[in-house]
Amino acid sequence: MSKKILKLLVVHTYMAMLTVPILFMIVWYFMTATFNSYTGSFSLDNFAFMFGPIESMGIKLPAIWPIVLNTLVYSFTIVMIEVLISVPAAYAFSRLDFKGKRNAMKFLFIMRSFPGVTLIIATFFILVKMNLVDTYLGIILVAITGSLPGHVYIMKGFFDEVPWDLEWAAMTDGCSRFRAFRKVILPAVKPGIGAIAIFSFLGAYGEWFLFKLLIFSDTRLIIGGYIAKLITEENVIVDYGLISALGLFYTLPVILFYIFSQKIFMKVNIGGSKGV
Amino acid sequence: MFILPFALLTLTFFILPAIATVWMSFTDLDVKMKPNFIGLENYIRIFQDYSLGEILQNTIVYAVASLGFVLLLSLIIAISTQYFMKGKTVATGYRVLWLIPSLFPSVVFAIFWKYIFDPTENGFLNKIGMHLGAVDEPVSWITRYAMPIVILGTVVGSVSSNVILLSSSINSIPEDLYKAARVDGAGEKSIILKIILPTLRWPLMYITITTLIGFVSSYFFIMLLTDGGPMHDSTTLALYSYQQAFQLKYYGYGAAISMFVVVIALALTLVLLRLFDFDALVQPSRIEE
């Protein structure tokens, strides 16, 4: 028995050692953001950026709320378009027979594992030709195309799991194909739609690279692009308090959103299986 | 038709760029935006580029080392939380903690590493080092150890998604199998080697291929942390193509390097697929059915 305890002790020790840095990271964010670095006492001065434009140690921050608004508009637009495009596409891939389906499937698979970043130079050139550089339309189209194949694939899996009989039953009862899709299939794949909506939201919310590349005006940045600009412009970050406060302000909603969405996921799952 | 929007988007922003990349790699497209066809010149230039050797070496070190550590760490965490501490609250705790780096937006995650290795006395390592008297003056860690730092950050950031995948596979092993093995006198070592690892073969293959392609072709995190510096010390091939295209405005040359990256990624995938299949032939898994 003592051997078992020893073994568990060993496992716990190295797991704890591996996890300490991460704990440290989390604690560090909160500490740096909420303590004044000079006096060492608790203060929320670092969050002053929430109440208007500020200037601290040479860093000029514009008002944050327009940027937050940009972020939300950008993320929700992406979520909506992505769901609207990928759900029908996945349905077609899963259910319909069309010419060249096999090749299309193969292509989807290749596209999903293809390193899309390598195409960014040509994409940039095409956007220049289409006059879409420095516009939201351009960046949204590029971002969506990048993540779409993966999401169509996930969605297809959800459609595949809905039994054919369900659809047939609906159609024998007098539903048109479209009505069957809307009334019967769609409710059954709700968790899938939730999943891709969450994935695309998280992806869009964390985006910074495309903004660095394709958006030139500061007023159109989202938070991610904005922080990226702050931390890559200079070699050294001067005011960690401010930056980590900004980072925390940016991250906390994601964490909350994640916890919240986990709960929804479970509910939807239960509801779905009851219905089927 | 249902897939029309999808097909249109794919056409304009995937197939078209793919063709354009190939085409651009044969031109001298630069900031003037007037492409001239120059044949293979860009490709010849790649092999004459005096920094190519260093960058290729960086790419290999970065991809292989990161992959190795990611696999090792994910395996350790997945096996300890899902086998040794199966069903315990602590295990969930560990896994949730490891999930956090991947939940952090990458820009925020990068701030932390910038703080740890900050070259002024504000940085964590410098503070500790100076407090303990190990270093007399602030050390510029990033200048000295650019590559290891980049690898460390990448590994910590990409472990968690793999842990999830591996954990769920380990979870699918029936408890009876362990019991049966123990009755037959198997130790922990042989349980891990003969039961758990064979089960993980396919997830491991998936992880190896996708993360390797990711490390070879993407450069976001390096860009945030060191931007490839100092000099080319932490520049990988993919980052180099970005720099050539968007910082020096040699779009044609950048595209040629991108093509090179794609070829490498493709070759790696094929080789790995072969390798894993070969393994499958040699050592058939015991609990596949």
Tab-separated table of N, CA and C in Angstrom, chain A residues 34-177:
chain	number	residue	atom	x	y	z
A	34	THR	N	-3.537	44.929	-10.660
A	34	THR	CA	-4.276	45.585	-9.579
A	34	THR	C	-3.384	46.199	-8.506
A	35	PHE	N	-2.052	46.094	-8.653
A	35	PHE	CA	-1.200	46.727	-7.660
A	35	PHE	C	-0.389	47.844	-8.293
A	36	ASN	N	-0.204	48.900	-7.559
A	36	ASN	CA	0.638	49.967	-8.033
A	36	ASN	C	2.093	49.536	-7.919
A	37	SER	N	2.846	49.617	-9.017
A	37	SER	CA	4.183	49.032	-9.010
A	37	SER	C	5.156	49.824	-8.132
A	38	TYR	N	4.858	51.068	-7.814
A	38	TYR	CA	5.795	51.845	-7.004
A	38	TYR	C	5.519	51.708	-5.523
A	39	THR	N	4.259	51.907	-5.159
A	39	THR	CA	3.952	51.861	-3.736
A	39	THR	C	3.694	50.443	-3.272
A	40	GLY	N	3.368	49.548	-4.189
A	40	GLY	CA	3.114	48.171	-3.804
A	40	GLY	C	1.791	47.970	-3.128
A	41	SER	N	0.915	48.953	-3.232
A	41	SER	CA	-0.383	48.785	-2.589
A	41	SER	C	-1.473	48.571	-3.635
A	42	PHE	N	-2.579	48.071	-3.163
A	42	PHE	CA	-3.668	47.749	-4.072
A	42	PHE	C	-4.262	49.022	-4.685
A	43	SER	N	-4.405	49.023	-5.996
A	43	SER	CA	-5.071	50.168	-6.620
A	43	SER	C	-5.606	49.743	-7.970
A	44	LEU	N	-6.609	50.434	-8.402
A	44	LEU	CA	-7.185	50.108	-9.713
A	44	LEU	C	-6.803	51.173	-10.734
A	45	ASP	N	-5.710	51.915	-10.434
A	45	ASP	CA	-5.286	52.982	-11.339
A	45	ASP	C	-5.045	52.483	-12.753
A	46	ASN	N	-4.550	51.243	-12.841
A	46	ASN	CA	-4.209	50.719	-14.157
A	46	ASN	C	-5.420	50.576	-15.061
A	47	PHE	N	-6.589	50.540	-14.442
A	47	PHE	CA	-7.794	50.371	-15.260
A	47	PHE	C	-8.377	51.717	-15.695
A	48	ALA	N	-7.591	52.786	-15.500
A	48	ALA	CA	-8.084	54.118	-15.872
A	48	ALA	C	-8.436	54.195	-17.358
A	49	PHE	N	-7.836	53.293	-18.149
A	49	PHE	CA	-8.104	53.347	-19.596
A	49	PHE	C	-9.573	53.110	-19.922
A	50	MET	N	-10.285	52.550	-18.939
A	50	MET	CA	-11.692	52.276	-19.212
A	50	MET	C	-12.533	53.538	-19.210
A	51	PHE	N	-11.971	54.619	-18.637
A	51	PHE	CA	-12.799	55.820	-18.464
A	51	PHE	C	-12.368	56.961	-19.372
A	52	GLY	N	-11.669	56.644	-20.431
A	52	GLY	CA	-11.312	57.712	-21.345
A	52	GLY	C	-9.881	57.566	-21.793
A	53	PRO	N	-9.475	58.356	-22.780
A	53	PRO	CA	-8.113	58.259	-23.295
A	53	PRO	C	-7.108	58.651	-22.221
A	54	ILE	N	-6.017	57.927	-22.129
A	54	ILE	CA	-5.015	58.272	-21.130
A	54	ILE	C	-3.637	58.261	-21.755
A	55	GLU	N	-2.678	58.801	-21.016
A	55	GLU	CA	-1.301	58.777	-21.480
A	55	GLU	C	-0.435	58.393	-20.302
A	56	SER	N	0.353	57.337	-20.489
A	56	SER	CA	1.152	56.884	-19.365
A	56	SER	C	2.511	56.445	-19.861
A	57	MET	N	3.557	57.016	-19.313
A	57	MET	CA	4.947	56.671	-19.657
A	57	MET	C	5.147	56.609	-21.168
A	58	GLY	N	4.667	57.584	-21.836
A	58	GLY	CA	4.919	57.647	-23.275
A	58	GLY	C	3.973	56.831	-24.120
A	59	ILE	N	3.125	55.997	-23.483
A	59	ILE	CA	2.147	55.252	-24.271
A	59	ILE	C	0.851	56.052	-24.302
A	60	LYS	N	0.385	56.310	-25.479
A	60	LYS	CA	-0.882	57.023	-25.604
A	60	LYS	C	-1.962	56.017	-25.928
A	61	LEU	N	-2.995	56.001	-25.108
A	61	LEU	CA	-4.098	55.088	-25.391
A	61	LEU	C	-5.330	55.895	-25.771
A	62	PRO	N	-5.919	55.579	-26.900
A	62	PRO	CA	-7.183	56.243	-27.229
A	62	PRO	C	-8.297	55.647	-26.381
A	63	ALA	N	-9.472	56.222	-26.474
A	63	ALA	CA	-10.599	55.687	-25.713
A	63	ALA	C	-10.820	54.231	-26.092
A	64	ILE	N	-11.095	53.382	-25.101
A	64	ILE	CA	-11.142	51.942	-25.348
A	64	ILE	C	-12.486	51.488	-25.895
A	65	TRP	N	-13.568	52.183	-25.534
A	65	TRP	CA	-14.884	51.622	-25.857
A	65	TRP	C	-15.173	51.530	-27.348
A	66	PRO	N	-14.766	52.523	-28.161
A	66	PRO	CA	-14.961	52.323	-29.604
A	66	PRO	C	-14.268	51.061	-30.107
A	67	ILE	N	-13.070	50.782	-29.547
A	67	ILE	CA	-12.343	49.583	-29.971
A	67	ILE	C	-13.081	48.328	-29.517
A	68	VAL	N	-13.630	48.378	-28.311
A	68	VAL	CA	-14.423	47.238	-27.829
A	68	VAL	C	-15.610	47.010	-28.756
A	69	LEU	N	-16.247	48.107	-29.134
A	69	LEU	CA	-17.391	48.006	-30.035
A	69	LEU	C	-16.963	47.359	-31.353
A	70	ASN	N	-15.816	47.825	-31.895
A	70	ASN	CA	-15.284	47.213	-33.114
A	70	ASN	C	-15.142	45.708	-32.939
A	71	THR	N	-14.525	45.331	-31.799
A	71	THR	CA	-14.269	43.923	-31.546
A	71	THR	C	-15.558	43.120	-31.574
A	72	LEU	N	-16.571	43.658	-30.876
A	72	LEU	CA	-17.826	42.908	-30.792
A	72	LEU	C	-18.497	42.822	-32.158
A	73	VAL	N	-18.536	43.958	-32.867
A	73	VAL	CA	-19.158	43.959	-34.196
A	73	VAL	C	-18.435	42.962	-35.096
A	74	TYR	N	-17.115	43.036	-35.084
A	74	TYR	CA	-16.316	42.150	-35.927
A	74	TYR	C	-16.586	40.687	-35.577
A	75	SER	N	-16.515	40.357	-34.266
A	75	SER	CA	-16.664	38.954	-33.878
A	75	SER	C	-18.053	38.425	-34.212
A	76	PHE	N	-19.089	39.201	-33.907
A	76	PHE	CA	-20.435	38.685	-34.137
A	76	PHE	C	-20.762	38.603	-35.623
A	77	THR	N	-20.220	39.537	-36.410
A	77	THR	CA	-20.421	39.431	-37.854
A	77	THR	C	-19.837	38.119	-38.354
A	78	ILE	N	-18.619	37.837	-37.907
A	78	ILE	CA	-17.961	36.609	-38.342
A	78	ILE	C	-18.779	35.389	-37.931
A	79	VAL	N	-19.233	35.372	-36.670
A	79	VAL	CA	-20.004	34.223	-36.199
A	79	VAL	C	-21.234	34.025	-37.080
A	80	MET	N	-21.945	35.115	-37.336
A	80	MET	CA	-23.182	34.993	-38.108
A	80	MET	C	-22.905	34.476	-39.515
A	81	ILE	N	-21.967	35.123	-40.198
A	81	ILE	CA	-21.704	34.714	-41.578
A	81	ILE	C	-21.231	33.273	-41.613
A	82	GLU	N	-20.367	32.934	-40.645
A	82	GLU	CA	-19.810	31.593	-40.685
A	82	GLU	C	-20.874	30.529	-40.484
A	83	VAL	N	-21.770	30.781	-39.534
A	83	VAL	CA	-22.841	29.808	-39.310
A	83	VAL	C	-23.733	29.727	-40.545
A	84	LEU	N	-24.065	30.889	-41.098
A	84	LEU	CA	-24.960	30.906	-42.256
A	84	LEU	C	-24.356	30.190	-43.452
A	85	ILE	N	-23.044	30.252	-43.596
A	85	ILE	CA	-22.427	29.580	-44.744
A	85	ILE	C	-22.147	28.118	-44.454
A	86	SER	N	-21.611	27.826	-43.255
A	86	SER	CA	-21.120	26.467	-43.046
A	86	SER	C	-22.243	25.465	-42.794
A	87	VAL	N	-23.359	25.902	-42.211
A	87	VAL	CA	-24.424	24.937	-41.949
A	87	VAL	C	-25.015	24.377	-43.255
A	88	PRO	N	-25.435	25.230	-44.196
A	88	PRO	CA	-25.937	24.661	-45.452
A	88	PRO	C	-24.875	23.861	-46.197
A	89	ALA	N	-23.636	24.352	-46.192
A	89	ALA	CA	-22.582	23.634	-46.906
A	89	ALA	C	-22.390	22.251	-46.314
A	90	ALA	N	-22.367	22.198	-44.967
A	90	ALA	CA	-22.174	20.909	-44.316
A	90	ALA	C	-23.355	19.982	-44.597
A	91	TYR	N	-24.550	20.554	-44.618
A	91	TYR	CA	-25.743	19.757	-44.931
A	91	TYR	C	-25.607	19.146	-46.317
A	92	ALA	N	-25.172	19.970	-47.266
A	92	ALA	CA	-25.004	19.482	-48.631
A	92	ALA	C	-23.969	18.370	-48.678
A	93	PHE	N	-22.861	18.578	-47.965
A	93	PHE	CA	-21.807	17.562	-47.982
A	93	PHE	C	-22.279	16.269	-47.340
A	94	SER	N	-23.165	16.393	-46.351
A	94	SER	CA	-23.582	15.207	-45.614
A	94	SER	C	-24.743	14.485	-46.295
A	95	ARG	N	-25.663	15.230	-46.909
A	95	ARG	CA	-26.934	14.660	-47.316
A	95	ARG	C	-27.195	14.600	-48.815
A	96	LEU	N	-26.757	15.628	-49.522
A	96	LEU	CA	-27.174	15.723	-50.920
A	96	LEU	C	-26.166	15.036	-51.828
A	97	ASP	N	-26.680	14.556	-52.950
A	97	ASP	CA	-25.792	14.026	-53.973
A	97	ASP	C	-25.640	15.088	-55.049
A	98	PHE	N	-24.425	15.506	-55.282
A	98	PHE	CA	-24.255	16.440	-56.389
A	98	PHE	C	-23.007	16.048	-57.171
A	99	LYS	N	-22.917	16.613	-58.339
A	99	LYS	CA	-21.812	16.233	-59.220
A	99	LYS	C	-20.482	16.621	-58.571
A	100	GLY	N	-19.544	15.707	-58.613
A	100	GLY	CA	-18.223	16.027	-58.088
A	100	GLY	C	-18.162	16.055	-56.576
A	101	LYS	N	-19.079	15.365	-55.913
A	101	LYS	CA	-19.097	15.411	-54.451
A	101	LYS	C	-17.831	14.783	-53.855
A	102	ARG	N	-17.455	13.654	-54.439
A	102	ARG	CA	-16.268	12.973	-53.914
A	102	ARG	C	-15.042	13.888	-53.970
A	103	ASN	N	-14.890	14.533	-55.141
A	103	ASN	CA	-13.753	15.431	-55.276
A	103	ASN	C	-13.862	16.616	-54.325
A	104	ALA	N	-15.089	17.099	-54.183
A	104	ALA	CA	-15.284	18.238	-53.283
A	104	ALA	C	-14.902	17.855	-51.856
A	105	MET	N	-15.264	16.622	-51.469
A	105	MET	CA	-14.922	16.160	-50.128
A	105	MET	C	-13.409	16.080	-49.955
A	106	LYS	N	-12.778	15.511	-50.967
A	106	LYS	CA	-11.319	15.397	-50.914
A	106	LYS	C	-10.702	16.776	-50.777
A	107	PHE	N	-11.249	17.690	-51.570
A	107	PHE	CA	-10.732	19.049	-51.573
A	107	PHE	C	-10.907	19.699	-50.198
A	108	LEU	N	-12.065	19.466	-49.600
A	108	LEU	CA	-12.335	20.015	-48.274
A	108	LEU	C	-11.309	19.502	-47.271
A	109	PHE	N	-11.011	18.223	-47.397
A	109	PHE	CA	-10.065	17.613	-46.478
A	109	PHE	C	-8.664	18.221	-46.645
A	110	ILE	N	-8.247	18.357	-47.907
A	110	ILE	CA	-6.930	18.945	-48.160
A	110	ILE	C	-6.886	20.378	-47.643
A	111	MET	N	-7.959	21.104	-47.933
A	111	MET	CA	-7.994	22.507	-47.576
A	111	MET	C	-7.915	22.688	-46.069
A	112	ARG	N	-8.514	21.714	-45.367
A	112	ARG	CA	-8.547	21.823	-43.921
A	112	ARG	C	-7.151	21.675	-43.331
A	113	SER	N	-6.353	20.792	-43.931
A	113	SER	CA	-5.029	20.597	-43.337
A	113	SER	C	-3.960	21.442	-44.026
A	114	PHE	N	-4.362	22.192	-45.024
A	114	PHE	CA	-3.381	23.013	-45.736
A	114	PHE	C	-2.995	24.214	-44.877
A	115	PRO	N	-1.690	24.498	-44.782
A	115	PRO	CA	-1.290	25.675	-44.009
A	115	PRO	C	-1.674	26.964	-44.728
A	116	GLY	N	-2.817	27.519	-44.372
A	116	GLY	CA	-3.351	28.672	-45.082
A	116	GLY	C	-2.501	29.930	-44.976
A	117	VAL	N	-1.699	30.000	-43.889
A	117	VAL	CA	-0.876	31.195	-43.707
A	117	VAL	C	0.038	31.440	-44.882
A	118	THR	N	0.460	30.355	-45.540
A	118	THR	CA	1.432	30.519	-46.612
A	118	THR	C	0.831	31.268	-47.800
A	119	LEU	N	-0.493	31.345	-47.839
A	119	LEU	CA	-1.128	32.012	-48.967
A	119	LEU	C	-1.338	33.497	-48.710
A	120	ILE	N	-0.909	33.958	-47.532
A	120	ILE	CA	-1.290	35.309	-47.128
A	120	ILE	C	-0.711	36.378	-48.059
A	121	ILE	N	0.454	36.111	-48.628
A	121	ILE	CA	1.076	37.115	-49.504
A	121	ILE	C	0.211	37.326	-50.739
A	122	ALA	N	-0.196	36.208	-51.346
A	122	ALA	CA	-1.038	36.314	-52.535
A	122	ALA	C	-2.411	36.879	-52.180
A	123	THR	N	-2.924	36.484	-51.012
A	123	THR	CA	-4.220	37.021	-50.586
A	123	THR	C	-4.149	38.532	-50.457
A	124	PHE	N	-3.059	38.999	-49.890
A	124	PHE	CA	-2.867	40.434	-49.750
A	124	PHE	C	-2.905	41.118	-51.113
A	125	PHE	N	-2.201	40.519	-52.052
A	125	PHE	CA	-2.146	41.061	-53.416
A	125	PHE	C	-3.545	41.104	-54.034
A	126	ILE	N	-4.305	40.026	-53.850
A	126	ILE	CA	-5.656	39.977	-54.408
A	126	ILE	C	-6.551	41.039	-53.767
A	127	LEU	N	-6.392	41.211	-52.453
A	127	LEU	CA	-7.183	42.243	-51.767
A	127	LEU	C	-6.832	43.631	-52.294
A	128	VAL	N	-5.538	43.845	-52.563
A	128	VAL	CA	-5.131	45.135	-53.122
A	128	VAL	C	-5.827	45.342	-54.466
A	129	LYS	N	-5.821	44.300	-55.296
A	129	LYS	CA	-6.447	44.398	-56.612
A	129	LYS	C	-7.954	44.637	-56.492
A	130	MET	N	-8.567	44.069	-55.446
A	130	MET	CA	-10.011	44.220	-55.297
A	130	MET	C	-10.368	45.460	-54.489
A	131	ASN	N	-9.355	46.248	-54.141
A	131	ASN	CA	-9.572	47.460	-53.345
A	131	ASN	C	-10.207	47.164	-51.988
A	132	LEU	N	-9.839	46.029	-51.405
A	132	LEU	CA	-10.454	45.656	-50.131
A	132	LEU	C	-9.481	45.763	-48.962
A	133	VAL	N	-8.262	46.251	-49.228
A	133	VAL	CA	-7.321	46.422	-48.125
A	133	VAL	C	-7.815	47.559	-47.242
A	134	ASP	N	-7.585	47.413	-45.940
A	134	ASP	CA	-8.004	48.420	-44.978
A	134	ASP	C	-9.528	48.569	-44.913
A	135	THR	N	-10.240	47.502	-45.251
A	135	THR	CA	-11.697	47.536	-45.043
A	135	THR	C	-12.082	46.330	-44.200
A	136	TYR	N	-13.200	46.440	-43.482
A	136	TYR	CA	-13.681	45.304	-42.712
A	136	TYR	C	-14.103	44.163	-43.620
A	137	LEU	N	-14.702	44.526	-44.756
A	137	LEU	CA	-15.175	43.488	-45.665
A	137	LEU	C	-14.027	42.555	-46.044
A	138	GLY	N	-12.910	43.141	-46.430
A	138	GLY	CA	-11.758	42.335	-46.848
A	138	GLY	C	-11.294	41.413	-45.748
A	139	ILE	N	-11.111	41.982	-44.562
A	139	ILE	CA	-10.552	41.193	-43.461
A	139	ILE	C	-11.530	40.097	-43.051
A	140	ILE	N	-12.829	40.399	-43.077
A	140	ILE	CA	-13.818	39.394	-42.677
A	140	ILE	C	-13.821	38.245	-43.678
A	141	LEU	N	-13.769	38.574	-44.956
A	141	LEU	CA	-13.767	37.516	-45.967
A	141	LEU	C	-12.554	36.605	-45.798
A	142	VAL	N	-11.391	37.213	-45.605
A	142	VAL	CA	-10.179	36.396	-45.451
A	142	VAL	C	-10.266	35.538	-44.196
A	143	ALA	N	-10.682	36.153	-43.095
A	143	ALA	CA	-10.751	35.414	-41.836
A	143	ALA	C	-11.717	34.239	-41.955
A	144	ILE	N	-12.865	34.486	-42.569
A	144	ILE	CA	-13.860	33.422	-42.675
A	144	ILE	C	-13.359	32.280	-43.545
A	145	THR	N	-12.767	32.620	-44.679
A	145	THR	CA	-12.280	31.555	-45.552
A	145	THR	C	-11.255	30.691	-44.833
A	146	GLY	N	-10.460	31.325	-43.971
A	146	GLY	CA	-9.448	30.571	-43.253
A	146	GLY	C	-10.035	29.521	-42.330
A	147	SER	N	-11.115	29.861	-41.628
A	147	SER	CA	-11.596	28.922	-40.618
A	147	SER	C	-12.774	28.083	-41.112
A	148	LEU	N	-13.313	28.436	-42.260
A	148	LEU	CA	-14.506	27.751	-42.740
A	148	LEU	C	-14.338	26.238	-42.951
A	149	PRO	N	-13.269	25.797	-43.650
A	149	PRO	CA	-13.174	24.358	-43.922
A	149	PRO	C	-13.278	23.509	-42.668
A	150	GLY	N	-12.546	23.919	-41.615
A	150	GLY	CA	-12.589	23.165	-40.378
A	150	GLY	C	-13.993	23.107	-39.811
A	151	HIS	N	-14.692	24.231	-39.863
A	151	HIS	CA	-16.023	24.276	-39.273
A	151	HIS	C	-17.043	23.503	-40.097
A	152	VAL	N	-16.903	23.576	-41.421
A	152	VAL	CA	-17.788	22.770	-42.269
A	152	VAL	C	-17.592	21.298	-41.927
A	153	TYR	N	-16.350	20.939	-41.705
A	153	TYR	CA	-16.037	19.551	-41.393
A	153	TYR	C	-16.673	19.113	-40.077
A	154	ILE	N	-16.529	19.947	-39.046
A	154	ILE	CA	-17.151	19.628	-37.752
A	154	ILE	C	-18.661	19.498	-37.914
A	155	MET	N	-19.234	20.461	-38.621
A	155	MET	CA	-20.676	20.504	-38.827
A	155	MET	C	-21.154	19.264	-39.582
A	156	LYS	N	-20.365	18.862	-40.562
A	156	LYS	CA	-20.715	17.683	-41.349
A	156	LYS	C	-20.822	16.468	-40.439
A	157	GLY	N	-19.908	16.374	-39.481
A	157	GLY	CA	-19.952	15.276	-38.527
A	157	GLY	C	-21.276	15.252	-37.770
A	158	PHE	N	-21.747	16.422	-37.374
A	158	PHE	CA	-23.016	16.495	-36.650
A	158	PHE	C	-24.183	16.070	-37.541
A	159	PHE	N	-24.161	16.512	-38.804
A	159	PHE	CA	-25.236	16.109	-39.716
A	159	PHE	C	-25.205	14.603	-39.960
A	160	ASP	N	-23.993	14.057	-40.060
A	160	ASP	CA	-23.868	12.624	-40.319
A	160	ASP	C	-24.521	11.792	-39.221
A	161	GLU	N	-24.490	12.353	-38.000
A	161	GLU	CA	-25.005	11.561	-36.884
A	161	GLU	C	-26.525	11.571	-36.785
A	162	VAL	N	-27.157	12.493	-37.501
A	162	VAL	CA	-28.616	12.495	-37.500
A	162	VAL	C	-29.078	11.368	-38.425
A	163	PRO	N	-29.881	10.422	-37.902
A	163	PRO	CA	-30.252	9.287	-38.738
A	163	PRO	C	-31.113	9.714	-39.929
A	164	TRP	N	-30.899	9.048	-41.043
A	164	TRP	CA	-31.677	9.292	-42.266
A	164	TRP	C	-33.173	9.144	-41.985
A	165	ASP	N	-33.486	8.133	-41.159
A	165	ASP	CA	-34.895	7.817	-40.896
A	165	ASP	C	-35.670	9.036	-40.427
A	166	LEU	N	-34.969	9.857	-39.629
A	166	LEU	CA	-35.617	11.034	-39.067
A	166	LEU	C	-36.127	11.924	-40.193
A	167	GLU	N	-35.263	12.110	-41.183
A	167	GLU	CA	-35.612	12.986	-42.299
A	167	GLU	C	-36.725	12.353	-43.130
A	168	TRP	N	-36.560	11.036	-43.375
A	168	TRP	CA	-37.566	10.336	-44.172
A	168	TRP	C	-38.935	10.383	-43.508
A	169	ALA	N	-38.909	10.148	-42.204
A	169	ALA	CA	-40.161	10.173	-41.456
A	169	ALA	C	-40.853	11.515	-41.645
A	170	ALA	N	-40.075	12.575	-41.524
A	170	ALA	CA	-40.648	13.908	-41.681
A	170	ALA	C	-41.210	14.085	-43.092
A	171	MET	N	-40.471	13.542	-44.067
A	171	MET	CA	-40.913	13.759	-45.444
A	171	MET	C	-42.145	12.922	-45.790
A	172	THR	N	-42.224	11.713	-45.209
A	172	THR	CA	-43.443	10.922	-45.448
A	172	THR	C	-44.639	11.583	-44.784
A	173	ASP	N	-44.386	12.252	-43.690
A	173	ASP	CA	-45.484	12.965	-43.030
A	173	ASP	C	-45.889	14.225	-43.776
A	174	GLY	N	-45.281	14.472	-44.914
A	174	GLY	CA	-45.728	15.579	-45.745
A	174	GLY	C	-44.874	16.824	-45.686
A	175	CYS	N	-43.682	16.705	-45.088
A	175	CYS	CA	-42.799	17.864	-45.092
A	175	CYS	C	-42.076	17.945	-46.431
A	176	SER	N	-41.812	19.142	-46.875
A	176	SER	CA	-40.914	19.279	-48.021
A	176	SER	C	-39.499	19.080	-47.486
A	177	ARG	N	-38.562	18.901	-48.404
A	177	ARG	CA	-37.192	18.679	-47.958
A	177	ARG	C	-36.704	19.864	-47.114
